[in-house]
mmCIF file with all atom_site columns, C-alpha atoms in Angstrom:
data_model
loop_
_atom_site.group_PDB
_atom_site.id
_atom_site.type_symbol
_atom_site.label_atom_id
_atom_site.label_alt_id
_atom_site.label_comp_id
_atom_site.label_asym_id
_atom_site.label_entity_id
_atom_site.label_seq_id
_atom_site.pdbx_PDB_ins_code
_atom_site.Cartn_x
_atom_site.Cartn_y
_atom_site.Cartn_z
_atom_site.occupancy
_atom_site.B_iso_or_equiv
_atom_site.pdbx_formal_charge
_atom_site.auth_seq_id
_atom_site.auth_comp_id
_atom_site.auth_asym_id
_atom_site.auth_atom_id
_atom_site.pdbx_PDB_model_num
ATOM 1   C CA . MET M 1 1   ? 10.574  -1.690  -10.397 1.00 0.00 ? 6   MET M CA 1
ATOM 2   C CA . GLY M 1 2   ? 13.756  -2.927  -8.812  1.00 0.00 ? 7   GLY M CA 1
ATOM 3   C CA . SER M 1 3   ? 15.090  -2.700  -5.297  1.00 0.00 ? 8   SER M CA 1
ATOM 4   C CA . ALA M 1 4   ? 17.093  0.441   -6.038  1.00 0.00 ? 9   ALA M CA 1
ATOM 5   C CA . GLU M 1 5   ? 13.903  2.338   -6.794  1.00 0.00 ? 10  GLU M CA 1
ATOM 6   C CA . GLU M 1 6   ? 12.179  0.824   -3.789  1.00 0.00 ? 11  GLU M CA 1
ATOM 7   C CA . THR M 1 7   ? 14.695  2.281   -1.349  1.00 0.00 ? 12  THR M CA 1
ATOM 8   C CA . ALA M 1 8   ? 15.949  5.431   -3.126  1.00 0.00 ? 13  ALA M CA 1
ATOM 9   C CA . GLY M 1 9   ? 15.287  8.747   -1.461  1.00 0.00 ? 14  GLY M CA 1
ATOM 10  C CA . GLY M 1 10  ? 15.045  7.244   2.020   1.00 0.00 ? 15  GLY M CA 1
ATOM 11  C CA . TYR M 1 11  ? 11.621  5.759   1.367   1.00 0.00 ? 16  TYR M CA 1
ATOM 12  C CA . ARG M 1 12  ? 10.651  2.124   1.118   1.00 0.00 ? 17  ARG M CA 1
ATOM 13  C CA . PRO M 1 13  ? 7.166   1.907   -0.348  1.00 0.00 ? 18  PRO M CA 1
ATOM 14  C CA . TRP M 1 14  ? 4.591   -0.816  0.089   1.00 0.00 ? 19  TRP M CA 1
ATOM 15  C CA . SER M 1 15  ? 5.623   -1.766  3.628   1.00 0.00 ? 20  SER M CA 1
ATOM 16  C CA . GLU M 1 16  ? 1.935   -1.391  4.536   1.00 0.00 ? 21  GLU M CA 1
ATOM 17  C CA . VAL M 1 17  ? 0.965   -4.086  2.009   1.00 0.00 ? 22  VAL M CA 1
ATOM 18  C CA . THR M 1 18  ? 0.795   -7.591  3.482   1.00 0.00 ? 23  THR M CA 1
ATOM 19  C CA . PRO M 1 19  ? 1.293   -10.506 3.083   1.00 0.00 ? 24  PRO M CA 1
ATOM 20  C CA . ASP M 1 20  ? 4.434   -10.808 0.982   1.00 0.00 ? 25  ASP M CA 1
ATOM 21  C CA . ALA M 1 21  ? 2.525   -12.296 -1.950  1.00 0.00 ? 26  ALA M CA 1
ATOM 22  C CA . ALA M 1 22  ? 0.205   -9.286  -2.103  1.00 0.00 ? 27  ALA M CA 1
ATOM 23  C CA . ARG M 1 23  ? 3.200   -6.942  -1.945  1.00 0.00 ? 28  ARG M CA 1
ATOM 24  C CA . ARG M 1 24  ? 4.970   -8.848  -4.704  1.00 0.00 ? 29  ARG M CA 1
ATOM 25  C CA . LEU M 1 25  ? 1.927   -8.512  -6.937  1.00 0.00 ? 30  LEU M CA 1
ATOM 26  C CA . LEU M 1 26  ? 2.020   -4.744  -6.518  1.00 0.00 ? 31  LEU M CA 1
ATOM 27  C CA . VAL M 1 27  ? 5.756   -4.098  -6.510  1.00 0.00 ? 32  VAL M CA 1
ATOM 28  C CA . ALA M 1 28  ? 7.174   -6.647  -8.929  1.00 0.00 ? 33  ALA M CA 1
ATOM 29  C CA . ALA M 1 29  ? 4.196   -7.089  -11.206 1.00 0.00 ? 34  ALA M CA 1
ATOM 30  C CA . ALA M 1 30  ? 1.346   -4.582  -11.366 1.00 0.00 ? 35  ALA M CA 1
ATOM 31  C CA . VAL M 1 31  ? 3.441   -1.409  -11.091 1.00 0.00 ? 36  VAL M CA 1
ATOM 32  C CA . GLU M 1 32  ? 5.888   -2.587  -13.745 1.00 0.00 ? 37  GLU M CA 1
ATOM 33  C CA . ALA M 1 33  ? 3.162   -3.839  -16.069 1.00 0.00 ? 38  ALA M CA 1
ATOM 34  C CA . PHE M 1 34  ? 0.998   -0.724  -15.782 1.00 0.00 ? 39  PHE M CA 1
ATOM 35  C CA . ALA M 1 35  ? 4.014   1.558   -16.280 1.00 0.00 ? 40  ALA M CA 1
ATOM 36  C CA . GLU M 1 36  ? 5.293   -0.423  -19.256 1.00 0.00 ? 41  GLU M CA 1
ATOM 37  C CA . ARG M 1 37  ? 2.069   -1.298  -21.071 1.00 0.00 ? 42  ARG M CA 1
ATOM 38  C CA . GLY M 1 38  ? -0.580  0.968   -19.584 1.00 0.00 ? 43  GLY M CA 1
ATOM 39  C CA . TYR M 1 39  ? -3.497  -0.142  -17.428 1.00 0.00 ? 44  TYR M CA 1
ATOM 40  C CA . HIS M 1 40  ? -5.884  -1.053  -20.229 1.00 0.00 ? 45  HIS M CA 1
ATOM 41  C CA . ALA M 1 41  ? -3.323  -3.109  -22.179 1.00 0.00 ? 46  ALA M CA 1
ATOM 42  C CA . THR M 1 42  ? -2.317  -5.096  -19.088 1.00 0.00 ? 47  THR M CA 1
ATOM 43  C CA . THR M 1 43  ? -4.184  -8.293  -18.215 1.00 0.00 ? 48  THR M CA 1
ATOM 44  C CA . THR M 1 44  ? -4.449  -10.044 -14.888 1.00 0.00 ? 49  THR M CA 1
ATOM 45  C CA . ARG M 1 45  ? -2.575  -12.919 -16.503 1.00 0.00 ? 50  ARG M CA 1
ATOM 46  C CA . ASP M 1 46  ? 0.315   -10.517 -17.292 1.00 0.00 ? 51  ASP M CA 1
ATOM 47  C CA . ILE M 1 47  ? 0.445   -9.383  -13.676 1.00 0.00 ? 52  ILE M CA 1
ATOM 48  C CA . ALA M 1 48  ? 0.244   -12.882 -12.216 1.00 0.00 ? 53  ALA M CA 1
ATOM 49  C CA . GLY M 1 49  ? 2.926   -14.133 -14.597 1.00 0.00 ? 54  GLY M CA 1
ATOM 50  C CA . ARG M 1 50  ? 5.344   -11.350 -13.624 1.00 0.00 ? 55  ARG M CA 1
ATOM 51  C CA . ALA M 1 51  ? 4.847   -12.277 -9.975  1.00 0.00 ? 56  ALA M CA 1
ATOM 52  C CA . GLY M 1 52  ? 5.380   -15.974 -10.686 1.00 0.00 ? 57  GLY M CA 1
ATOM 53  C CA . MET M 1 53  ? 1.798   -16.810 -9.768  1.00 0.00 ? 58  MET M CA 1
ATOM 54  C CA . SER M 1 54  ? -1.280  -18.202 -11.438 1.00 0.00 ? 59  SER M CA 1
ATOM 55  C CA . PRO M 1 55  ? -4.249  -15.901 -12.155 1.00 0.00 ? 60  PRO M CA 1
ATOM 56  C CA . ALA M 1 56  ? -6.177  -17.852 -9.520  1.00 0.00 ? 61  ALA M CA 1
ATOM 57  C CA . ALA M 1 57  ? -3.523  -16.957 -6.928  1.00 0.00 ? 62  ALA M CA 1
ATOM 58  C CA . LEU M 1 58  ? -3.833  -13.270 -7.836  1.00 0.00 ? 63  LEU M CA 1
ATOM 59  C CA . TYR M 1 59  ? -7.564  -13.313 -7.088  1.00 0.00 ? 64  TYR M CA 1
ATOM 60  C CA . ILE M 1 60  ? -6.870  -14.478 -3.552  1.00 0.00 ? 65  ILE M CA 1
ATOM 61  C CA . HIS M 1 61  ? -5.371  -11.055 -2.845  1.00 0.00 ? 66  HIS M CA 1
ATOM 62  C CA . TYR M 1 62  ? -7.089  -8.741  -5.346  1.00 0.00 ? 67  TYR M CA 1
ATOM 63  C CA . LYS M 1 63  ? -10.530 -9.367  -6.778  1.00 0.00 ? 68  LYS M CA 1
ATOM 64  C CA . THR M 1 64  ? -9.996  -7.188  -9.861  1.00 0.00 ? 69  THR M CA 1
ATOM 65  C CA . LYS M 1 65  ? -7.261  -5.463  -11.824 1.00 0.00 ? 70  LYS M CA 1
ATOM 66  C CA . GLU M 1 66  ? -8.848  -2.134  -10.866 1.00 0.00 ? 71  GLU M CA 1
ATOM 67  C CA . GLU M 1 67  ? -8.468  -2.986  -7.183  1.00 0.00 ? 72  GLU M CA 1
ATOM 68  C CA . LEU M 1 68  ? -4.719  -3.327  -7.755  1.00 0.00 ? 73  LEU M CA 1
ATOM 69  C CA . LEU M 1 69  ? -4.573  0.057   -9.469  1.00 0.00 ? 74  LEU M CA 1
ATOM 70  C CA . HIS M 1 70  ? -6.600  1.680   -6.705  1.00 0.00 ? 75  HIS M CA 1
ATOM 71  C CA . ARG M 1 71  ? -4.280  0.279   -4.032  1.00 0.00 ? 76  ARG M CA 1
ATOM 72  C CA . ILE M 1 72  ? -1.222  1.571   -5.882  1.00 0.00 ? 77  ILE M CA 1
ATOM 73  C CA . SER M 1 73  ? -2.810  4.959   -6.477  1.00 0.00 ? 78  SER M CA 1
ATOM 74  C CA . ARG M 1 74  ? -3.999  5.381   -2.896  1.00 0.00 ? 79  ARG M CA 1
ATOM 75  C CA . ILE M 1 75  ? -0.633  4.528   -1.367  1.00 0.00 ? 80  ILE M CA 1
ATOM 76  C CA . GLY M 1 76  ? 1.188   6.819   -3.799  1.00 0.00 ? 81  GLY M CA 1
ATOM 77  C CA . HIS M 1 77  ? -1.133  9.771   -3.261  1.00 0.00 ? 82  HIS M CA 1
ATOM 78  C CA . ASP M 1 78  ? -1.042  9.343   0.512   1.00 0.00 ? 83  ASP M CA 1
ATOM 79  C CA . LYS M 1 79  ? 2.759   9.484   0.332   1.00 0.00 ? 84  LYS M CA 1
ATOM 80  C CA . ALA M 1 80  ? 2.719   12.551  -1.931  1.00 0.00 ? 85  ALA M CA 1
ATOM 81  C CA . LEU M 1 81  ? 0.390   14.387  0.445   1.00 0.00 ? 86  LEU M CA 1
ATOM 82  C CA . ASP M 1 82  ? 2.534   13.422  3.438   1.00 0.00 ? 87  ASP M CA 1
ATOM 83  C CA . ILE M 1 83  ? 5.652   14.775  1.706   1.00 0.00 ? 88  ILE M CA 1
ATOM 84  C CA . LEU M 1 84  ? 4.006   18.135  1.040   1.00 0.00 ? 89  LEU M CA 1
ATOM 85  C CA . GLU M 1 85  ? 2.397   18.440  4.475   1.00 0.00 ? 90  GLU M CA 1
ATOM 86  C CA . THR M 1 86  ? 5.701   17.645  6.202   1.00 0.00 ? 91  THR M CA 1
ATOM 87  C CA . ALA M 1 87  ? 7.471   20.372  4.237   1.00 0.00 ? 92  ALA M CA 1
ATOM 88  C CA . ALA M 1 88  ? 4.663   22.880  4.826   1.00 0.00 ? 93  ALA M CA 1
ATOM 89  C CA . ALA M 1 89  ? 4.867   22.290  8.581   1.00 0.00 ? 94  ALA M CA 1
ATOM 90  C CA . GLY M 1 90  ? 8.632   22.706  8.637   1.00 0.00 ? 95  GLY M CA 1
ATOM 91  C CA . PRO M 1 91  ? 10.652  25.617  9.967   1.00 0.00 ? 96  PRO M CA 1
ATOM 92  C CA . GLY M 1 92  ? 11.709  28.775  8.191   1.00 0.00 ? 97  GLY M CA 1
ATOM 93  C CA . THR M 1 93  ? 10.184  31.240  5.811   1.00 0.00 ? 98  THR M CA 1
ATOM 94  C CA . ALA M 1 94  ? 7.623   30.525  3.132   1.00 0.00 ? 99  ALA M CA 1
ATOM 95  C CA . ALA M 1 95  ? 10.514  30.337  0.655   1.00 0.00 ? 100 ALA M CA 1
ATOM 96  C CA . ASP M 1 96  ? 12.249  27.758  2.859   1.00 0.00 ? 101 ASP M CA 1
ATOM 97  C CA . ARG M 1 97  ? 9.077   25.680  3.053   1.00 0.00 ? 102 ARG M CA 1
ATOM 98  C CA . LEU M 1 98  ? 8.286   25.963  -0.652  1.00 0.00 ? 103 LEU M CA 1
ATOM 99  C CA . GLY M 1 99  ? 11.841  24.957  -1.530  1.00 0.00 ? 104 GLY M CA 1
ATOM 100 C CA . ALA M 1 100 ? 11.625  21.971  0.828   1.00 0.00 ? 105 ALA M CA 1
ATOM 101 C CA . ALA M 1 101 ? 8.240   20.939  -0.589  1.00 0.00 ? 106 ALA M CA 1
ATOM 102 C CA . VAL M 1 102 ? 9.406   21.037  -4.193  1.00 0.00 ? 107 VAL M CA 1
ATOM 103 C CA . ARG M 1 103 ? 12.747  19.404  -3.413  1.00 0.00 ? 108 ARG M CA 1
ATOM 104 C CA . SER M 1 104 ? 11.212  16.432  -1.586  1.00 0.00 ? 109 SER M CA 1
ATOM 105 C CA . PHE M 1 105 ? 8.239   16.091  -3.952  1.00 0.00 ? 110 PHE M CA 1
ATOM 106 C CA . VAL M 1 106 ? 10.488  16.014  -7.017  1.00 0.00 ? 111 VAL M CA 1
ATOM 107 C CA . LEU M 1 107 ? 12.932  13.656  -5.313  1.00 0.00 ? 112 LEU M CA 1
ATOM 108 C CA . TRP M 1 108 ? 10.136  11.158  -4.712  1.00 0.00 ? 113 TRP M CA 1
ATOM 109 C CA . HIS M 1 109 ? 8.865   11.398  -8.304  1.00 0.00 ? 114 HIS M CA 1
ATOM 110 C CA . ALA M 1 110 ? 12.380  10.875  -9.670  1.00 0.00 ? 115 ALA M CA 1
ATOM 111 C CA . ALA M 1 111 ? 13.546  8.165   -7.279  1.00 0.00 ? 116 ALA M CA 1
ATOM 112 C CA . HIS M 1 112 ? 10.271  6.240   -7.678  1.00 0.00 ? 117 HIS M CA 1
ATOM 113 C CA . HIS M 1 113 ? 9.516   7.225   -11.262 1.00 0.00 ? 118 HIS M CA 1
ATOM 114 C CA . THR M 1 114 ? 8.039   3.863   -12.267 1.00 0.00 ? 119 THR M CA 1
ATOM 115 C CA . THR M 1 115 ? 5.550   3.914   -9.411  1.00 0.00 ? 120 THR M CA 1
ATOM 116 C CA . ALA M 1 116 ? 4.891   7.633   -9.834  1.00 0.00 ? 121 ALA M CA 1
ATOM 117 C CA . ARG M 1 117 ? 4.013   7.239   -13.525 1.00 0.00 ? 122 ARG M CA 1
ATOM 118 C CA . VAL M 1 118 ? 1.275   4.794   -12.598 1.00 0.00 ? 123 VAL M CA 1
ATOM 119 C CA . VAL M 1 119 ? 0.102   6.863   -9.642  1.00 0.00 ? 124 VAL M CA 1
ATOM 120 C CA . GLN M 1 120 ? -0.079  10.118  -11.581 1.00 0.00 ? 125 GLN M CA 1
ATOM 121 C CA . TYR M 1 121 ? -1.098  9.084   -15.080 1.00 0.00 ? 126 TYR M CA 1
ATOM 122 C CA . GLU M 1 122 ? -3.612  6.250   -14.712 1.00 0.00 ? 127 GLU M CA 1
ATOM 123 C CA . LEU M 1 123 ? -6.231  8.216   -12.769 1.00 0.00 ? 128 LEU M CA 1
ATOM 124 C CA . ASP M 1 124 ? -8.908  7.910   -15.446 1.00 0.00 ? 129 ASP M CA 1
ATOM 125 C CA . ALA M 1 125 ? -8.736  4.099   -15.340 1.00 0.00 ? 130 ALA M CA 1
ATOM 126 C CA . LEU M 1 126 ? -10.075 4.029   -11.784 1.00 0.00 ? 131 LEU M CA 1
ATOM 127 C CA . ALA M 1 127 ? -13.710 3.256   -11.009 1.00 0.00 ? 132 ALA M CA 1
ATOM 128 C CA . PRO M 1 128 ? -15.733 6.448   -10.385 1.00 0.00 ? 133 PRO M CA 1
ATOM 129 C CA . GLU M 1 129 ? -15.840 6.086   -6.598  1.00 0.00 ? 134 GLU M CA 1
ATOM 130 C CA . HIS M 1 130 ? -12.104 5.407   -6.433  1.00 0.00 ? 135 HIS M CA 1
ATOM 131 C CA . ARG M 1 131 ? -11.332 8.244   -8.819  1.00 0.00 ? 136 ARG M CA 1
ATOM 132 C CA . ASP M 1 132 ? -13.332 10.630  -6.615  1.00 0.00 ? 137 ASP M CA 1
ATOM 133 C CA . GLU M 1 133 ? -11.333 9.458   -3.592  1.00 0.00 ? 138 GLU M CA 1
ATOM 134 C CA . ILE M 1 134 ? -8.004  10.113  -5.327  1.00 0.00 ? 139 ILE M CA 1
ATOM 135 C CA . VAL M 1 135 ? -9.155  13.475  -6.708  1.00 0.00 ? 140 VAL M CA 1
ATOM 136 C CA . GLN M 1 136 ? -9.895  14.535  -3.128  1.00 0.00 ? 141 GLN M CA 1
ATOM 137 C CA . LEU M 1 137 ? -6.331  13.648  -2.114  1.00 0.00 ? 142 LEU M CA 1
ATOM 138 C CA . ARG M 1 138 ? -5.035  15.688  -5.050  1.00 0.00 ? 143 ARG M CA 1
ATOM 139 C CA . ARG M 1 139 ? -7.103  18.637  -3.897  1.00 0.00 ? 144 ARG M CA 1
ATOM 140 C CA . GLN M 1 140 ? -5.529  18.346  -0.454  1.00 0.00 ? 145 GLN M CA 1
ATOM 141 C CA . SER M 1 141 ? -2.052  18.407  -2.025  1.00 0.00 ? 146 SER M CA 1
ATOM 142 C CA . ASP M 1 142 ? -3.081  21.430  -4.077  1.00 0.00 ? 147 ASP M CA 1
ATOM 143 C CA . ALA M 1 143 ? -4.301  23.164  -0.913  1.00 0.00 ? 148 ALA M CA 1
ATOM 144 C CA . VAL M 1 144 ? -0.967  22.599  0.852   1.00 0.00 ? 149 VAL M CA 1
ATOM 145 C CA . VAL M 1 145 ? 1.052   24.217  -1.930  1.00 0.00 ? 150 VAL M CA 1
ATOM 146 C CA . ARG M 1 146 ? -1.506  27.003  -2.301  1.00 0.00 ? 151 ARG M CA 1
ATOM 147 C CA . ARG M 1 147 ? -1.203  27.729  1.415   1.00 0.00 ? 152 ARG M CA 1
ATOM 148 C CA . ILE M 1 148 ? 2.597   28.022  1.233   1.00 0.00 ? 153 ILE M CA 1
ATOM 149 C CA . LEU M 1 149 ? 2.328   30.346  -1.756  1.00 0.00 ? 154 LEU M CA 1
ATOM 150 C CA . GLY M 1 150 ? -0.310  32.415  0.028   1.00 0.00 ? 155 GLY M CA 1
ATOM 151 C CA . ASP M 1 151 ? 1.937   32.726  3.078   1.00 0.00 ? 156 ASP M CA 1
ATOM 152 C CA . GLY M 1 152 ? 4.775   33.905  0.866   1.00 0.00 ? 157 GLY M CA 1
ATOM 153 C CA . VAL M 1 153 ? 2.628   36.504  -0.871  1.00 0.00 ? 158 VAL M CA 1
ATOM 154 C CA . ALA M 1 154 ? 1.293   37.785  2.462   1.00 0.00 ? 159 ALA M CA 1
ATOM 155 C CA . ALA M 1 155 ? 4.852   38.063  3.819   1.00 0.00 ? 160 ALA M CA 1
ATOM 156 C CA . GLY M 1 156 ? 6.076   39.867  0.705   1.00 0.00 ? 161 GLY M CA 1
ATOM 157 C CA . GLU M 1 157 ? 8.437   37.012  -0.162  1.00 0.00 ? 162 GLU M CA 1
ATOM 158 C CA . PHE M 1 158 ? 6.666   35.966  -3.368  1.00 0.00 ? 163 PHE M CA 1
ATOM 159 C CA . HIS M 1 159 ? 5.377   37.988  -6.295  1.00 0.00 ? 164 HIS M CA 1
ATOM 160 C CA . VAL M 1 160 ? 2.513   35.804  -7.510  1.00 0.00 ? 165 VAL M CA 1
ATOM 161 C CA . PRO M 1 161 ? -0.546  37.522  -9.029  1.00 0.00 ? 166 PRO M CA 1
ATOM 162 C CA . ASP M 1 162 ? -2.377  34.199  -9.543  1.00 0.00 ? 167 ASP M CA 1
ATOM 163 C CA . VAL M 1 163 ? -1.873  31.809  -6.619  1.00 0.00 ? 168 VAL M CA 1
ATOM 164 C CA . PRO M 1 164 ? -4.218  29.025  -7.881  1.00 0.00 ? 169 PRO M CA 1
ATOM 165 C CA . GLY M 1 165 ? -2.654  29.083  -11.350 1.00 0.00 ? 170 GLY M CA 1
ATOM 166 C CA . THR M 1 166 ? 0.861   29.086  -9.934  1.00 0.00 ? 171 THR M CA 1
ATOM 167 C CA . THR M 1 167 ? -0.036  26.184  -7.645  1.00 0.00 ? 172 THR M CA 1
ATOM 168 C CA . LEU M 1 168 ? -1.137  24.176  -10.664 1.00 0.00 ? 173 LEU M CA 1
ATOM 169 C CA . ALA M 1 169 ? 2.063   25.083  -12.527 1.00 0.00 ? 174 ALA M CA 1
ATOM 170 C CA . VAL M 1 170 ? 4.296   24.069  -9.609  1.00 0.00 ? 175 VAL M CA 1
ATOM 171 C CA . LEU M 1 171 ? 2.599   20.713  -9.066  1.00 0.00 ? 176 LEU M CA 1
ATOM 172 C CA . SER M 1 172 ? 2.509   19.942  -12.796 1.00 0.00 ? 177 SER M CA 1
ATOM 173 C CA . LEU M 1 173 ? 6.207   20.719  -13.105 1.00 0.00 ? 178 LEU M CA 1
ATOM 174 C CA . CYS M 1 174 ? 7.067   18.398  -10.230 1.00 0.00 ? 179 CYS M CA 1
ATOM 175 C CA . ILE M 1 175 ? 4.807   15.537  -11.305 1.00 0.00 ? 180 ILE M CA 1
ATOM 176 C CA . ASP M 1 176 ? 6.117   15.561  -14.875 1.00 0.00 ? 181 ASP M CA 1
ATOM 177 C CA . VAL M 1 177 ? 9.528   14.444  -13.573 1.00 0.00 ? 182 VAL M CA 1
ATOM 178 C CA . ALA M 1 178 ? 8.093   10.910  -13.305 1.00 0.00 ? 183 ALA M CA 1
ATOM 179 C CA . ARG M 1 179 ? 7.427   10.907  -17.045 1.00 0.00 ? 184 ARG M CA 1
ATOM 180 C CA . TRP M 1 180 ? 10.942  11.733  -18.244 1.00 0.00 ? 185 TRP M CA 1
ATOM 181 C CA . PHE M 1 181 ? 13.350  10.788  -15.442 1.00 0.00 ? 186 PHE M CA 1
ATOM 182 C CA . ASN M 1 182 ? 15.919  8.180   -16.423 1.00 0.00 ? 187 ASN M CA 1
ATOM 183 C CA . ALA M 1 183 ? 17.812  6.415   -13.646 1.00 0.00 ? 188 ALA M CA 1
ATOM 184 C CA . ALA M 1 184 ? 20.736  5.965   -16.061 1.00 0.00 ? 189 ALA M CA 1
ATOM 185 C CA . GLY M 1 185 ? 20.842  9.686   -16.849 1.00 0.00 ? 190 GLY M CA 1
ATOM 186 C CA . ARG M 1 186 ? 23.419  12.168  -15.689 1.00 0.00 ? 191 ARG M CA 1
ATOM 187 C CA . ARG M 1 187 ? 21.368  13.681  -12.844 1.00 0.00 ? 192 ARG M CA 1
ATOM 188 C CA . THR M 1 188 ? 20.503  11.946  -9.590  1.00 0.00 ? 193 THR M CA 1
ATOM 189 C CA . PRO M 1 189 ? 17.043  12.325  -8.030  1.00 0.00 ? 194 PRO M CA 1
ATOM 190 C CA . GLU M 1 190 ? 18.589  14.589  -5.398  1.00 0.00 ? 195 GLU M CA 1
ATOM 191 C CA . GLU M 1 191 ? 20.128  16.817  -8.056  1.00 0.00 ? 196 GLU M CA 1
ATOM 192 C CA . VAL M 1 192 ? 16.843  17.088  -9.916  1.00 0.00 ? 197 VAL M CA 1
ATOM 193 C CA . GLY M 1 193 ? 15.130  18.010  -6.648  1.00 0.00 ? 198 GLY M CA 1
ATOM 194 C CA . GLU M 1 194 ? 17.614  20.818  -6.029  1.00 0.00 ? 199 GLU M CA 1
ATOM 195 C CA . LEU M 1 195 ? 17.286  22.057  -9.608  1.00 0.00 ? 200 LEU M CA 1
ATOM 196 C CA . TYR M 1 196 ? 13.497  22.209  -9.452  1.00 0.00 ? 201 TYR M CA 1
ATOM 197 C CA . ALA M 1 197 ? 13.459  23.888  -6.034  1.00 0.00 ? 202 ALA M CA 1
ATOM 198 C CA . ASP M 1 198 ? 15.695  26.604  -7.471  1.00 0.00 ? 203 ASP M CA 1
ATOM 199 C CA . LEU M 1 199 ? 13.496  26.959  -10.580 1.00 0.00 ? 204 LEU M CA 1
ATOM 200 C CA . VAL M 1 200 ? 10.263  27.224  -8.604  1.00 0.00 ? 205 VAL M CA 1
ATOM 201 C CA . LEU M 1 201 ? 11.656  29.803  -6.188  1.00 0.00 ? 206 LEU M CA 1
ATOM 202 C CA . ARG M 1 202 ? 12.739  31.901  -9.154  1.00 0.00 ? 207 ARG M CA 1
ATOM 203 C CA . MET M 1 203 ? 9.292   31.397  -10.703 1.00 0.00 ? 208 MET M CA 1
ATOM 204 C CA . VAL M 1 204 ? 7.590   32.957  -7.691  1.00 0.00 ? 209 VAL M CA 1
ATOM 205 C CA . GLY M 1 205 ? 10.087  35.805  -7.437  1.00 0.00 ? 210 GLY M CA 1
ATOM 206 C CA . ALA M 1 206 ? 12.013  34.573  -4.412  1.00 0.00 ? 211 ALA M CA 1
ATOM 207 C CA . ALA M 1 207 ? 15.788  34.541  -4.387  1.00 0.00 ? 212 ALA M CA 1
ATOM 208 C CA . PRO M 1 208 ? 16.950  30.945  -3.747  1.00 0.00 ? 213 PRO M CA 1
ATOM 209 C CA . ALA M 1 209 ? 19.069  30.499  -0.648  1.00 0.00 ? 214 ALA M CA 1
ATOM 210 C CA . GLY M 1 210 ? 22.784  30.490  -1.190  1.00 0.00 ? 215 GLY M CA 1
#
């Protein structure tokens, strides 16, 4: 994961990870290795080597490979929840807030696709207690989107007979961007965010603004 992905979309991840050596292990090594090879096929030696360290140096900062994955997953899910909660608390109609939520959520998954692939698709590799923690964060994200959809239905803005099912569809659509997005492709993360906001608003029966 290079510096362009680190700063795209107005977000610089991992600033909460200190010292620099611990951050380098996450940003330059573990994220890239897990995204490229998968968690189970990646060894601690692979991660240490990518960071220019010895395996012994890695253990100073992270006792296990799973601890690295948990740290990555927790930071990523905290950011995802913050993005959705910020949009849900914003001004405007339910359609405005849903559009903002999808736009910003998709932008993050596209701009930080390498990180997002690890965050979203390596859940089952976590230890049970860590998996339960992350599942709870996912439920909170689900609840935020469900609340926006419920507000839109109550206001007559959305035509959604199944709010829980539509919530799942919206989040799945957004998250999947991390799987296919190509930084060298013809669409920017911002353009993908706009496209998906338009698609989701049409999905729920709301006319997109403009």
